Amino acid sequence: MIDEHVAANLAENIRALRDGRGLSQGQLAKSAGIPRPTWTNLESGSANPTLAVLLKVAEALHVRLEELLAPPRGIGKIYKASELTVRKRGKVTVRKLLPEVLRGLDIERLELAAGATMTGVPHTAGTREYLTCERGSVELSVRGRSFLLEAGDVVVFAGDQPHGYRNVGRGLAVAHIVVTFAPRSDMDEHP
């Protein structure tokens, strides 16, 4: 039997996630493959769901199971710059922009000093990347083809191919990368 505090957390989290997506109970119940009354009971806190049901709900809401059962979050949480993961790769500073792990998605901010280059790591087959230039001039090379981006430009490319970035300007260049990972099998490691 599920603990009453966990049931209350589950109910509040499911309601908040559903409301945040602007979907009805019926829409999400259908997406999860569970009866609508079951979904209603989950949101009321009166359900005693099986693990299989909880996994279906988490999948339908695109969250981890832990997020459904954890104490509800506040309206928002600020992460200070010092709390975000930052790494240096030569003359390039890479800052993670997602402080929490979101399955299948990564967003990073690149600061490339003048003349700086960085080799990208090819991802799982089917992965897509979106590179946008915020400031300066950035050249993207993908399998021998080059794309020159100026401020505001965006290029979409196959992230499973060899690729690299280069600041072709005289000053600092800033770019953002959004990576949408292709689904992996359960046997593969996660990004």
Tab-separated table of C-alpha atoms in Angstrom:
chain	number	residue	atom	x	y	z
A	1	MET	CA	0.000	0.000	0.000
A	2	ILE	CA	1.279	3.444	-0.906
A	3	ASP	CA	2.115	5.791	2.018
A	4	GLU	CA	-0.419	8.659	2.412
A	5	HIS	CA	2.314	11.316	2.021
A	6	VAL	CA	3.570	9.680	-1.159
A	7	ALA	CA	-0.023	9.435	-2.444
A	8	ALA	CA	-0.522	13.151	-1.744
A	9	ASN	CA	2.761	13.980	-3.513
A	10	LEU	CA	1.739	11.809	-6.444
A	11	ALA	CA	-1.675	13.468	-6.714
A	12	GLU	CA	-0.288	17.011	-6.572
A	13	ASN	CA	2.559	16.289	-8.988
A	14	ILE	CA	0.298	14.638	-11.556
A	15	ARG	CA	-2.216	17.515	-11.389
A	16	ALA	CA	0.539	20.132	-11.716
A	17	LEU	CA	2.206	18.345	-14.634
A	18	ARG	CA	-1.112	17.839	-16.445
A	19	ASP	CA	-2.188	21.454	-15.869
A	20	GLY	CA	1.211	22.693	-17.027
A	21	ARG	CA	0.749	20.856	-20.306
A	22	GLY	CA	-2.809	22.098	-20.759
A	23	LEU	CA	-4.182	18.580	-21.201
A	24	SER	CA	-7.297	16.917	-19.859
A	25	GLN	CA	-7.384	13.850	-17.638
A	26	GLY	CA	-8.941	11.927	-20.519
A	27	GLN	CA	-6.177	12.885	-22.946
A	28	LEU	CA	-3.423	11.793	-20.603
A	29	ALA	CA	-5.229	8.641	-19.496
A	30	LYS	CA	-5.516	7.661	-23.155
A	31	SER	CA	-1.853	8.484	-23.765
A	32	ALA	CA	-0.865	6.376	-20.732
A	33	GLY	CA	-3.140	3.517	-21.750
A	34	ILE	CA	-5.059	3.526	-18.461
A	35	PRO	CA	-8.776	4.088	-17.746
A	36	ARG	CA	-9.818	7.692	-17.098
A	37	PRO	CA	-11.270	6.803	-13.651
A	38	THR	CA	-7.835	5.486	-12.672
A	39	TRP	CA	-6.299	8.815	-13.665
A	40	THR	CA	-8.977	10.667	-11.668
A	41	ASN	CA	-8.219	8.527	-8.603
A	42	LEU	CA	-4.494	9.225	-8.978
A	43	GLU	CA	-5.127	12.980	-9.013
A	44	SER	CA	-7.461	12.753	-6.007
A	45	GLY	CA	-4.876	10.880	-3.946
A	46	SER	CA	-7.229	7.954	-3.380
A	47	ALA	CA	-5.501	5.507	-5.721
A	48	ASN	CA	-3.187	2.679	-4.767
A	49	PRO	CA	-1.493	2.270	-8.151
A	50	THR	CA	0.692	-0.597	-9.243
A	51	LEU	CA	4.228	0.031	-10.396
A	52	ALA	CA	3.096	-0.696	-13.970
A	53	VAL	CA	0.480	2.096	-13.764
A	54	LEU	CA	2.995	4.539	-12.279
A	55	LEU	CA	5.452	3.803	-15.078
A	56	LYS	CA	2.745	4.397	-17.712
A	57	VAL	CA	1.832	7.735	-16.077
A	58	ALA	CA	5.485	8.819	-15.911
A	59	GLU	CA	5.940	7.928	-19.575
A	60	ALA	CA	2.790	9.820	-20.609
A	61	LEU	CA	3.990	12.913	-18.701
A	62	HIS	CA	7.594	12.515	-19.948
A	63	VAL	CA	9.095	12.516	-16.455
A	64	ARG	CA	11.026	10.086	-14.310
A	65	LEU	CA	9.085	7.998	-11.790
A	66	GLU	CA	10.990	9.712	-8.968
A	67	GLU	CA	9.556	13.077	-10.038
A	68	LEU	CA	6.009	11.773	-9.624
A	69	LEU	CA	6.640	10.529	-6.092
A	70	ALA	CA	8.900	13.299	-4.770
A	71	PRO	CA	7.605	16.161	-2.640
A	72	PRO	CA	6.049	18.743	-4.989
A	73	ARG	CA	8.312	21.494	-6.181
A	74	GLY	CA	7.597	25.111	-5.596
A	75	ILE	CA	6.494	27.356	-8.409
A	76	GLY	CA	10.088	27.752	-9.490
A	77	LYS	CA	13.661	27.286	-8.426
A	78	ILE	CA	16.553	29.493	-9.344
A	79	TYR	CA	19.924	27.974	-10.080
A	80	LYS	CA	22.807	30.403	-9.700
A	81	ALA	CA	25.448	30.436	-12.423
A	82	SER	CA	27.903	28.908	-9.951
A	83	GLU	CA	25.605	25.861	-9.595
A	84	LEU	CA	25.540	25.042	-13.318
A	85	THR	CA	28.018	22.604	-14.807
A	86	VAL	CA	30.812	24.409	-16.669
A	87	ARG	CA	33.743	22.810	-18.434
A	88	LYS	CA	36.635	24.143	-20.490
A	89	ARG	CA	37.665	22.552	-23.770
A	90	GLY	CA	40.732	24.483	-24.868
A	91	LYS	CA	39.630	28.068	-25.557
A	92	VAL	CA	35.948	27.101	-25.393
A	93	THR	CA	33.783	27.362	-22.288
A	94	VAL	CA	30.772	25.027	-22.295
A	95	ARG	CA	27.972	25.718	-19.795
A	96	LYS	CA	25.030	23.349	-19.275
A	97	LEU	CA	21.764	25.283	-19.384
A	98	LEU	CA	19.563	22.505	-17.993
A	99	PRO	CA	20.284	22.033	-14.286
A	100	GLU	CA	18.102	18.930	-14.202
A	101	VAL	CA	18.382	15.845	-16.384
A	102	LEU	CA	15.674	15.771	-19.051
A	103	ARG	CA	15.595	12.485	-20.897
A	104	GLY	CA	16.548	12.913	-24.534
A	105	LEU	CA	17.452	16.623	-24.344
A	106	ASP	CA	20.543	18.681	-23.632
A	107	ILE	CA	21.143	22.421	-23.998
A	108	GLU	CA	24.544	24.066	-23.734
A	109	ARG	CA	25.980	27.565	-24.162
A	110	LEU	CA	29.349	27.855	-25.894
A	111	GLU	CA	31.734	30.775	-25.480
A	112	LEU	CA	34.454	30.542	-28.133
A	113	ALA	CA	37.472	32.842	-27.853
A	114	ALA	CA	38.780	34.331	-31.110
A	115	GLY	CA	40.084	31.489	-33.297
A	116	ALA	CA	38.884	28.798	-30.875
A	117	THR	CA	37.814	25.405	-32.180
A	118	MET	CA	36.033	22.489	-30.568
A	119	THR	CA	35.420	19.014	-31.921
A	120	GLY	CA	31.912	17.712	-31.270
A	121	VAL	CA	31.317	14.148	-30.202
A	122	PRO	CA	28.984	12.210	-32.526
A	123	HIS	CA	25.915	11.008	-30.616
A	124	THR	CA	23.538	8.070	-31.038
A	125	ALA	CA	22.262	7.433	-34.567
A	126	GLY	CA	19.246	9.645	-35.266
A	127	THR	CA	20.271	12.439	-32.869
A	128	ARG	CA	19.503	15.993	-34.090
A	129	GLU	CA	21.370	19.125	-33.070
A	130	TYR	CA	20.310	22.744	-33.343
A	131	LEU	CA	23.080	25.343	-33.253
A	132	THR	CA	22.235	29.023	-32.976
A	133	CYS	CA	24.722	31.861	-32.989
A	134	GLU	CA	24.013	34.533	-30.389
A	135	ARG	CA	27.076	36.699	-30.953
A	136	GLY	CA	30.005	36.798	-33.375
A	137	SER	CA	30.563	34.328	-36.207
A	138	VAL	CA	30.637	30.557	-35.768
A	139	GLU	CA	31.498	28.013	-38.406
A	140	LEU	CA	30.043	24.526	-38.068
A	141	SER	CA	31.622	21.663	-39.984
A	142	VAL	CA	29.654	18.443	-40.456
A	143	ARG	CA	31.251	15.635	-42.473
A	144	GLY	CA	33.286	18.054	-44.561
A	145	ARG	CA	30.480	20.570	-45.173
A	146	SER	CA	30.692	24.010	-43.560
A	147	PHE	CA	27.938	26.337	-42.357
A	148	LEU	CA	28.755	29.941	-41.394
A	149	LEU	CA	26.441	31.367	-38.753
A	150	GLU	CA	26.119	35.030	-37.807
A	151	ALA	CA	24.133	36.350	-34.836
A	152	GLY	CA	20.579	34.980	-34.953
A	153	ASP	CA	21.279	32.225	-37.490
A	154	VAL	CA	20.329	28.610	-36.739
A	155	VAL	CA	21.462	25.398	-38.392
A	156	VAL	CA	19.905	21.967	-37.836
A	157	PHE	CA	22.178	19.000	-38.408
A	158	ALA	CA	22.665	15.298	-37.823
A	159	GLY	CA	24.345	15.070	-34.421
A	160	ASP	CA	25.395	11.495	-35.082
A	161	GLN	CA	27.991	12.672	-37.628
A	162	PRO	CA	31.530	13.964	-36.997
A	163	HIS	CA	31.259	17.722	-36.434
A	164	GLY	CA	33.155	20.700	-35.075
A	165	TYR	CA	32.793	24.372	-34.167
A	166	ARG	CA	35.113	27.311	-34.886
A	167	ASN	CA	35.014	30.998	-34.067
A	168	VAL	CA	35.885	32.681	-37.371
A	169	GLY	CA	35.587	36.218	-35.988
A	170	ARG	CA	38.037	38.460	-34.144
A	171	GLY	CA	36.152	38.649	-30.862
A	172	LEU	CA	34.280	36.328	-28.541
A	173	ALA	CA	31.568	34.215	-30.176
A	174	VAL	CA	28.612	32.835	-28.229
A	175	ALA	CA	26.421	30.001	-29.458
A	176	HIS	CA	23.791	27.645	-28.063
A	177	ILE	CA	23.412	23.967	-28.858
A	178	VAL	CA	20.207	22.000	-28.368
A	179	VAL	CA	20.661	18.241	-28.691
A	180	THR	CA	17.642	15.971	-29.093
A	181	PHE	CA	18.926	12.461	-28.553
A	182	ALA	CA	17.475	9.570	-30.491
A	183	PRO	CA	15.828	6.980	-28.245
A	184	ARG	CA	18.192	4.288	-27.037
A	185	SER	CA	17.458	0.746	-26.055
A	186	ASP	CA	17.486	-0.127	-22.332
A	187	MET	CA	20.808	-1.896	-22.878
A	188	ASP	CA	22.580	1.303	-23.983
A	189	GLU	CA	24.155	3.847	-21.668
A	190	HIS	CA	22.358	7.165	-21.347
A	191	PRO	CA	23.936	10.442	-22.477
